[in-house]
């Protein structure tokens, strides 16, 4: 699938072990089959995603704060 609009977050999630990148419908089917067969893997990936989002929380607030300091908003 095309992730061009989400390059940074998709890379963070993939690198963090919380997402899988597939290149074809066959790879997608294999990944889904594996995830459905391994609930513990799904749980582990979900936990890894929480870690990624926790590490990057507050980004929007920081950007808005910077814009406010520059009197843009």
mmCIF file of N, CA, C and O in Angstrom:
data_model
loop_
_atom_site.group_PDB
_atom_site.id
_atom_site.type_symbol
_atom_site.label_atom_id
_atom_site.label_comp_id
_atom_site.label_asym_id
_atom_site.label_seq_id
_atom_site.Cartn_x
_atom_site.Cartn_y
_atom_site.Cartn_z
ATOM 1 N N UNK A 1 0.819 -1.200 0.000
ATOM 2 C CA UNK A 1 0.000 0.000 0.000
ATOM 3 C C UNK A 1 0.861 1.261 0.000
ATOM 4 O O UNK A 1 1.993 1.241 0.448
ATOM 5 N N UNK A 2 0.311 2.303 -0.492
ATOM 6 C CA UNK A 2 1.019 3.586 -0.559
ATOM 7 C C UNK A 2 0.959 4.270 0.808
ATOM 8 O O UNK A 2 -0.109 4.485 1.361
ATOM 9 N N UNK A 3 2.109 4.599 1.331
ATOM 10 C CA UNK A 3 2.174 5.277 2.628
ATOM 11 C C UNK A 3 2.853 6.636 2.493
ATOM 12 O O UNK A 3 3.361 7.175 3.471
ATOM 13 N N UNK A 4 2.845 7.210 1.268
ATOM 14 C CA UNK A 4 3.573 8.445 1.023
ATOM 15 C C UNK A 4 3.091 9.606 1.892
ATOM 16 O O UNK A 4 3.873 10.503 2.204
ATOM 17 N N UNK A 5 1.831 9.593 2.288
ATOM 18 C CA UNK A 5 1.321 10.665 3.150
ATOM 19 C C UNK A 5 1.654 10.446 4.626
ATOM 20 O O UNK A 5 1.417 11.327 5.452
ATOM 21 N N UNK A 6 2.195 9.281 4.937
ATOM 22 C CA UNK A 6 2.454 8.916 6.336
ATOM 23 C C UNK A 6 3.855 8.336 6.494
ATOM 24 O O UNK A 6 4.071 7.417 7.287
ATOM 25 N N UNK A 7 4.818 8.861 5.751
ATOM 26 C CA UNK A 7 6.172 8.283 5.736
ATOM 27 C C UNK A 7 6.798 8.197 7.119
ATOM 28 O O UNK A 7 7.298 7.151 7.515
ATOM 29 N N UNK A 8 6.760 9.303 7.848
ATOM 30 C CA UNK A 8 7.463 9.331 9.133
ATOM 31 C C UNK A 8 6.835 8.379 10.145
ATOM 32 O O UNK A 8 7.536 7.584 10.762
ATOM 33 N N UNK A 9 5.533 8.461 10.330
ATOM 34 C CA UNK A 9 4.908 7.602 11.339
ATOM 35 C C UNK A 9 4.956 6.140 10.931
ATOM 36 O O UNK A 9 5.185 5.269 11.772
ATOM 37 N N UNK A 10 4.778 5.852 9.649
ATOM 38 C CA UNK A 10 4.838 4.448 9.238
ATOM 39 C C UNK A 10 6.243 3.893 9.450
ATOM 40 O O UNK A 10 6.403 2.748 9.869
ATOM 41 N N UNK A 11 7.260 4.722 9.220
ATOM 42 C CA UNK A 11 8.635 4.276 9.447
ATOM 43 C C UNK A 11 8.898 4.066 10.937
ATOM 44 O O UNK A 11 9.524 3.082 11.334
ATOM 45 N N UNK A 12 8.401 4.989 11.768
ATOM 46 C CA UNK A 12 8.579 4.847 13.216
ATOM 47 C C UNK A 12 7.921 3.572 13.732
ATOM 48 O O UNK A 12 8.498 2.844 14.550
ATOM 49 N N UNK A 13 6.696 3.305 13.269
ATOM 50 C CA UNK A 13 5.981 2.116 13.729
ATOM 51 C C UNK A 13 6.641 0.846 13.226
ATOM 52 O O UNK A 13 6.756 -0.136 13.964
ATOM 53 N N UNK A 14 7.095 0.859 11.987
ATOM 54 C CA UNK A 14 7.775 -0.321 11.435
ATOM 55 C C UNK A 14 9.094 -0.562 12.154
ATOM 56 O O UNK A 14 9.385 -1.684 12.574
ATOM 57 N N UNK A 15 9.891 0.508 12.287
ATOM 58 C CA UNK A 15 11.174 0.376 12.985
ATOM 59 C C UNK A 15 10.985 -0.040 14.437
ATOM 60 O O UNK A 15 11.818 -0.751 14.988
ATOM 61 N N UNK A 16 9.888 0.410 15.044
ATOM 62 C CA UNK A 16 9.613 0.079 16.440
ATOM 63 C C UNK A 16 9.047 -1.317 16.640
ATOM 64 O O UNK A 16 8.849 -1.753 17.765
ATOM 65 N N UNK A 17 8.776 -2.016 15.546
ATOM 66 C CA UNK A 17 8.269 -3.386 15.651
ATOM 67 C C UNK A 17 6.765 -3.476 15.821
ATOM 68 O O UNK A 17 6.236 -4.549 16.096
ATOM 69 N N UNK A 18 6.078 -2.366 15.621
ATOM 70 C CA UNK A 18 4.632 -2.377 15.803
ATOM 71 C C UNK A 18 3.839 -2.453 14.521
ATOM 72 O O UNK A 18 2.618 -2.516 14.547
ATOM 73 N N UNK A 19 4.519 -2.434 13.389
ATOM 74 C CA UNK A 19 3.835 -2.497 12.103
ATOM 75 C C UNK A 19 4.624 -3.366 11.141
ATOM 76 O O UNK A 19 5.842 -3.524 11.289
ATOM 77 N N UNK A 20 3.929 -3.894 10.200
ATOM 78 C CA UNK A 20 4.552 -4.701 9.156
ATOM 79 C C UNK A 20 4.398 -3.981 7.833
ATOM 80 O O UNK A 20 3.365 -3.362 7.564
ATOM 81 N N UNK A 21 5.405 -4.066 6.994
ATOM 82 C CA UNK A 21 5.350 -3.473 5.665
ATOM 83 C C UNK A 21 5.242 -4.617 4.663
ATOM 84 O O UNK A 21 6.044 -5.558 4.692
ATOM 85 N N UNK A 22 4.249 -4.548 3.823
ATOM 86 C CA UNK A 22 4.063 -5.583 2.808
ATOM 87 C C UNK A 22 4.118 -4.942 1.429
ATOM 88 O O UNK A 22 3.775 -3.774 1.260
ATOM 89 N N UNK A 23 4.545 -5.723 0.444
ATOM 90 C CA UNK A 23 4.721 -5.185 -0.902
ATOM 91 C C UNK A 23 3.733 -5.747 -1.910
ATOM 92 O O UNK A 23 3.718 -5.319 -3.048
ATOM 93 N N UNK A 24 2.930 -6.705 -1.476
ATOM 94 C CA UNK A 24 1.993 -7.308 -2.428
ATOM 95 C C UNK A 24 0.785 -7.857 -1.683
ATOM 96 O O UNK A 24 0.794 -7.981 -0.455
ATOM 97 N N UNK A 25 -0.231 -8.207 -2.441
ATOM 98 C CA UNK A 25 -1.424 -8.791 -1.822
ATOM 99 C C UNK A 25 -1.100 -10.146 -1.199
ATOM 100 O O UNK A 25 -1.672 -10.511 -0.173
ATOM 101 N N UNK A 26 -0.168 -10.873 -1.784
ATOM 102 C CA UNK A 26 0.235 -12.157 -1.197
ATOM 103 C C UNK A 26 0.909 -11.954 0.151
ATOM 104 O O UNK A 26 0.632 -12.673 1.115
ATOM 105 N N UNK A 27 1.791 -10.962 0.232
ATOM 106 C CA UNK A 27 2.451 -10.665 1.506
ATOM 107 C C UNK A 27 1.443 -10.183 2.543
ATOM 108 O O UNK A 27 1.558 -10.523 3.721
ATOM 109 N N UNK A 28 0.463 -9.419 2.094
ATOM 110 C CA UNK A 28 -0.586 -8.961 3.009
ATOM 111 C C UNK A 28 -1.369 -10.143 3.556
ATOM 112 O O UNK A 28 -1.621 -10.224 4.770
ATOM 113 N N UNK A 29 -1.725 -11.070 2.696
ATOM 114 C CA UNK A 29 -2.464 -12.262 3.133
ATOM 115 C C UNK A 29 -1.636 -13.073 4.132
ATOM 116 O O UNK A 29 -2.165 -13.549 5.142
ATOM 117 N N UNK A 30 -0.346 -13.217 3.873
ATOM 118 C CA UNK A 30 0.534 -13.966 4.780
ATOM 119 C C UNK A 30 0.634 -13.256 6.135
ATOM 120 O O UNK A 30 0.580 -13.900 7.185
ATOM 121 N N UNK A 31 0.776 -11.927 6.097
ATOM 122 C CA UNK A 31 0.889 -11.172 7.348
ATOM 123 C C UNK A 31 -0.394 -11.272 8.161
ATOM 124 O O UNK A 31 -0.360 -11.487 9.382
ATOM 125 N N UNK A 32 -1.539 -11.135 7.503
ATOM 126 C CA UNK A 32 -2.819 -11.238 8.206
ATOM 127 C C UNK A 32 -3.028 -12.631 8.776
ATOM 128 O O UNK A 32 -3.507 -12.777 9.909
ATOM 129 N N UNK A 33 -2.678 -13.646 8.018
ATOM 130 C CA UNK A 33 -2.804 -15.023 8.492
ATOM 131 C C UNK A 33 -1.956 -15.227 9.746
ATOM 132 O O UNK A 33 -2.414 -15.812 10.732
ATOM 133 N N UNK A 34 -0.733 -14.710 9.707
ATOM 134 C CA UNK A 34 0.160 -14.844 10.866
ATOM 135 C C UNK A 34 -0.399 -14.102 12.077
ATOM 136 O O UNK A 34 -0.407 -14.624 13.193
ATOM 137 N N UNK A 35 -0.866 -12.870 11.869
ATOM 138 C CA UNK A 35 -1.392 -12.085 12.990
ATOM 139 C C UNK A 35 -2.641 -12.726 13.588
ATOM 140 O O UNK A 35 -2.813 -12.723 14.808
ATOM 141 N N UNK A 36 -3.497 -13.268 12.749
ATOM 142 C CA UNK A 36 -4.704 -13.929 13.255
ATOM 143 C C UNK A 36 -4.371 -15.207 14.015
ATOM 144 O O UNK A 36 -5.077 -15.584 14.946
ATOM 145 N N UNK A 37 -3.285 -15.851 13.641
ATOM 146 C CA UNK A 37 -2.885 -17.099 14.286
ATOM 147 C C UNK A 37 -2.065 -16.868 15.559
ATOM 148 O O UNK A 37 -1.913 -17.780 16.369
ATOM 149 N N UNK A 38 -1.550 -15.662 15.727
ATOM 150 C CA UNK A 38 -0.668 -15.374 16.858
ATOM 151 C C UNK A 38 -1.138 -14.149 17.647
ATOM 152 O O UNK A 38 -0.581 -13.064 17.514
ATOM 153 N N UNK A 39 -2.146 -14.325 18.494
ATOM 154 C CA UNK A 39 -2.643 -13.191 19.282
ATOM 155 C C UNK A 39 -1.570 -12.538 20.148
ATOM 156 O O UNK A 39 -1.598 -11.316 20.355
ATOM 157 N N UNK A 40 -0.624 -13.315 20.622
ATOM 158 C CA UNK A 40 0.439 -12.742 21.453
ATOM 159 C C UNK A 40 1.294 -11.769 20.638
ATOM 160 O O UNK A 40 1.740 -10.740 21.161
ATOM 161 N N UNK A 41 1.496 -12.064 19.379
ATOM 162 C CA UNK A 41 2.244 -11.170 18.507
ATOM 163 C C UNK A 41 1.477 -9.860 18.318
ATOM 164 O O UNK A 41 2.058 -8.776 18.360
ATOM 165 N N UNK A 42 0.168 -9.954 18.133
ATOM 166 C CA UNK A 42 -0.666 -8.750 18.007
ATOM 167 C C UNK A 42 -0.561 -7.888 19.258
ATOM 168 O O UNK A 42 -0.425 -6.663 19.176
ATOM 169 N N UNK A 43 -0.617 -8.523 20.400
ATOM 170 C CA UNK A 43 -0.518 -7.802 21.677
ATOM 171 C C UNK A 43 0.850 -7.123 21.792
ATOM 172 O O UNK A 43 0.945 -5.951 22.183
ATOM 173 N N UNK A 44 1.898 -7.848 21.454
ATOM 174 C CA UNK A 44 3.255 -7.306 21.523
ATOM 175 C C UNK A 44 3.412 -6.110 20.573
ATOM 176 O O UNK A 44 3.975 -5.081 20.946
ATOM 177 N N UNK A 45 2.886 -6.235 19.360
ATOM 178 C CA UNK A 45 2.975 -5.139 18.396
ATOM 179 C C UNK A 45 2.189 -3.926 18.875
ATOM 180 O O UNK A 45 2.632 -2.784 18.728
ATOM 181 N N UNK A 46 1.024 -4.171 19.474
ATOM 182 C CA UNK A 46 0.227 -3.078 20.018
ATOM 183 C C UNK A 46 0.976 -2.339 21.115
ATOM 184 O O UNK A 46 0.964 -1.111 21.175
ATOM 185 N N UNK A 47 1.645 -3.102 21.972
ATOM 186 C CA UNK A 47 2.430 -2.496 23.048
ATOM 187 C C UNK A 47 3.571 -1.656 22.463
ATOM 188 O O UNK A 47 3.834 -0.533 22.931
ATOM 189 N N UNK A 48 4.221 -2.177 21.444
ATOM 190 C CA UNK A 48 5.319 -1.432 20.815
ATOM 191 C C UNK A 48 4.806 -0.140 20.182
ATOM 192 O O UNK A 48 5.482 0.886 20.219
ATOM 193 N N UNK A 49 3.602 -0.190 19.620
ATOM 194 C CA UNK A 49 3.012 1.023 19.049
ATOM 195 C C UNK A 49 2.723 2.051 20.133
ATOM 196 O O UNK A 49 2.927 3.253 19.931
ATOM 197 N N UNK A 50 2.249 1.590 21.284
ATOM 198 C CA UNK A 50 2.003 2.510 22.404
ATOM 199 C C UNK A 50 3.293 3.208 22.811
ATOM 200 O O UNK A 50 3.291 4.400 23.118
ATOM 201 N N UNK A 51 4.392 2.466 22.809
ATOM 202 C CA UNK A 51 5.682 3.059 23.165
ATOM 203 C C UNK A 51 6.085 4.138 22.165
ATOM 204 O O UNK A 51 6.574 5.205 22.554
ATOM 205 N N UNK A 52 5.877 3.862 20.887
ATOM 206 C CA UNK A 52 6.212 4.846 19.853
ATOM 207 C C UNK A 52 5.371 6.104 20.036
ATOM 208 O O UNK A 52 5.900 7.223 20.030
ATOM 209 N N UNK A 53 4.059 5.934 20.199
ATOM 210 C CA UNK A 53 3.198 7.101 20.351
ATOM 211 C C UNK A 53 3.487 7.857 21.645
ATOM 212 O O UNK A 53 3.452 9.088 21.665
ATOM 213 N N UNK A 54 3.804 7.147 22.706
ATOM 214 C CA UNK A 54 4.149 7.812 23.962
ATOM 215 C C UNK A 54 5.423 8.634 23.818
ATOM 216 O O UNK A 54 5.528 9.739 24.352
ATOM 217 N N UNK A 55 6.380 8.090 23.091
ATOM 218 C CA UNK A 55 7.654 8.785 22.889
ATOM 219 C C UNK A 55 7.478 10.051 22.059
ATOM 220 O O UNK A 55 8.294 10.970 22.158
ATOM 221 N N UNK A 56 6.430 10.100 21.260
ATOM 222 C CA UNK A 56 6.234 11.251 20.378
ATOM 223 C C UNK A 56 4.999 12.072 20.749
ATOM 224 O O UNK A 56 4.584 12.945 19.990
ATOM 225 N N UNK A 57 4.435 11.821 21.899
ATOM 226 C CA UNK A 57 3.266 12.604 22.302
ATOM 227 C C UNK A 57 3.696 14.021 22.628
ATOM 228 O O UNK A 57 4.822 14.277 23.023
ATOM 229 N N UNK A 58 2.795 14.936 22.421
ATOM 230 C CA UNK A 58 3.088 16.322 22.701
ATOM 231 C C UNK A 58 3.648 17.079 21.513
ATOM 232 O O UNK A 58 3.904 18.279 21.619
ATOM 233 N N UNK A 59 3.830 16.425 20.391
ATOM 234 C CA UNK A 59 4.407 17.089 19.222
ATOM 235 C C UNK A 59 3.511 18.215 18.725
ATOM 236 O O UNK A 59 3.998 19.315 18.423
ATOM 237 N N UNK A 60 2.220 17.971 18.640
ATOM 238 C CA UNK A 60 1.304 19.001 18.154
ATOM 239 C C UNK A 60 1.312 20.194 19.101
ATOM 240 O O UNK A 60 1.373 21.354 18.666
ATOM 241 N N UNK A 61 1.286 19.915 20.384
ATOM 242 C CA UNK A 61 1.308 21.003 21.372
ATOM 243 C C UNK A 61 2.586 21.831 21.234
ATOM 244 O O UNK A 61 2.554 23.058 21.308
ATOM 245 N N UNK A 62 3.707 21.173 20.995
ATOM 246 C CA UNK A 62 4.974 21.886 20.844
ATOM 247 C C UNK A 62 4.965 22.756 19.590
ATOM 248 O O UNK A 62 5.460 23.896 19.617
ATOM 249 N N UNK A 63 4.412 22.259 18.501
ATOM 250 C CA UNK A 63 4.343 23.038 17.263
ATOM 251 C C UNK A 63 3.442 24.250 17.453
ATOM 252 O O UNK A 63 3.800 25.375 17.073
ATOM 253 N N UNK A 64 2.276 24.051 18.053
ATOM 254 C CA UNK A 64 1.353 25.162 18.295
ATOM 255 C C UNK A 64 2.010 26.194 19.210
ATOM 256 O O UNK A 64 1.915 27.405 18.968
ATOM 257 N N UNK A 65 2.693 25.740 20.219
ATOM 258 C CA UNK A 65 3.375 26.656 21.134
ATOM 259 C C UNK A 65 4.420 27.484 20.383
ATOM 260 O O UNK A 65 4.519 28.696 20.585
ATOM 261 N N UNK A 66 5.174 26.839 19.509
ATOM 262 C CA UNK A 66 6.176 27.561 18.713
ATOM 263 C C UNK A 66 5.514 28.587 17.802
ATOM 264 O O UNK A 66 6.005 29.712 17.656
ATOM 265 N N UNK A 67 4.404 28.210 17.187
ATOM 266 C CA UNK A 67 3.676 29.131 16.312
ATOM 267 C C UNK A 67 3.124 30.315 17.100
ATOM 268 O O UNK A 67 3.144 31.452 16.619
ATOM 269 N N UNK A 68 2.657 30.049 18.315
ATOM 270 C CA UNK A 68 2.148 31.120 19.174
ATOM 271 C C UNK A 68 3.273 32.088 19.536
ATOM 272 O O UNK A 68 3.061 33.303 19.552
ATOM 273 N N UNK A 69 4.439 31.568 19.832
ATOM 274 C CA UNK A 69 5.571 32.415 20.173
ATOM 275 C C UNK A 69 5.991 33.305 19.012
ATOM 276 O O UNK A 69 6.484 34.406 19.205
ATOM 277 N N UNK A 70 5.738 32.828 17.805
ATOM 278 C CA UNK A 70 6.062 33.617 16.608
ATOM 279 C C UNK A 70 4.888 34.480 16.173
ATOM 280 O O UNK A 70 4.914 35.097 15.121
ATOM 281 N N UNK A 71 3.830 34.481 16.999
ATOM 282 C CA UNK A 71 2.594 35.243 16.727
ATOM 283 C C UNK A 71 1.951 34.856 15.397
ATOM 284 O O UNK A 71 1.365 35.681 14.706
ATOM 285 N N UNK A 72 2.045 33.590 15.062
ATOM 286 C CA UNK A 72 1.422 33.083 13.832
ATOM 287 C C UNK A 72 0.001 32.632 14.095
ATOM 288 O O UNK A 72 -0.866 32.745 13.245
ATOM 289 N N UNK A 73 -0.249 32.123 15.279
ATOM 290 C CA UNK A 73 -1.614 31.705 15.665
ATOM 291 C C UNK A 73 -2.052 32.426 16.912
ATOM 292 O O UNK A 73 -1.296 32.923 17.671
#
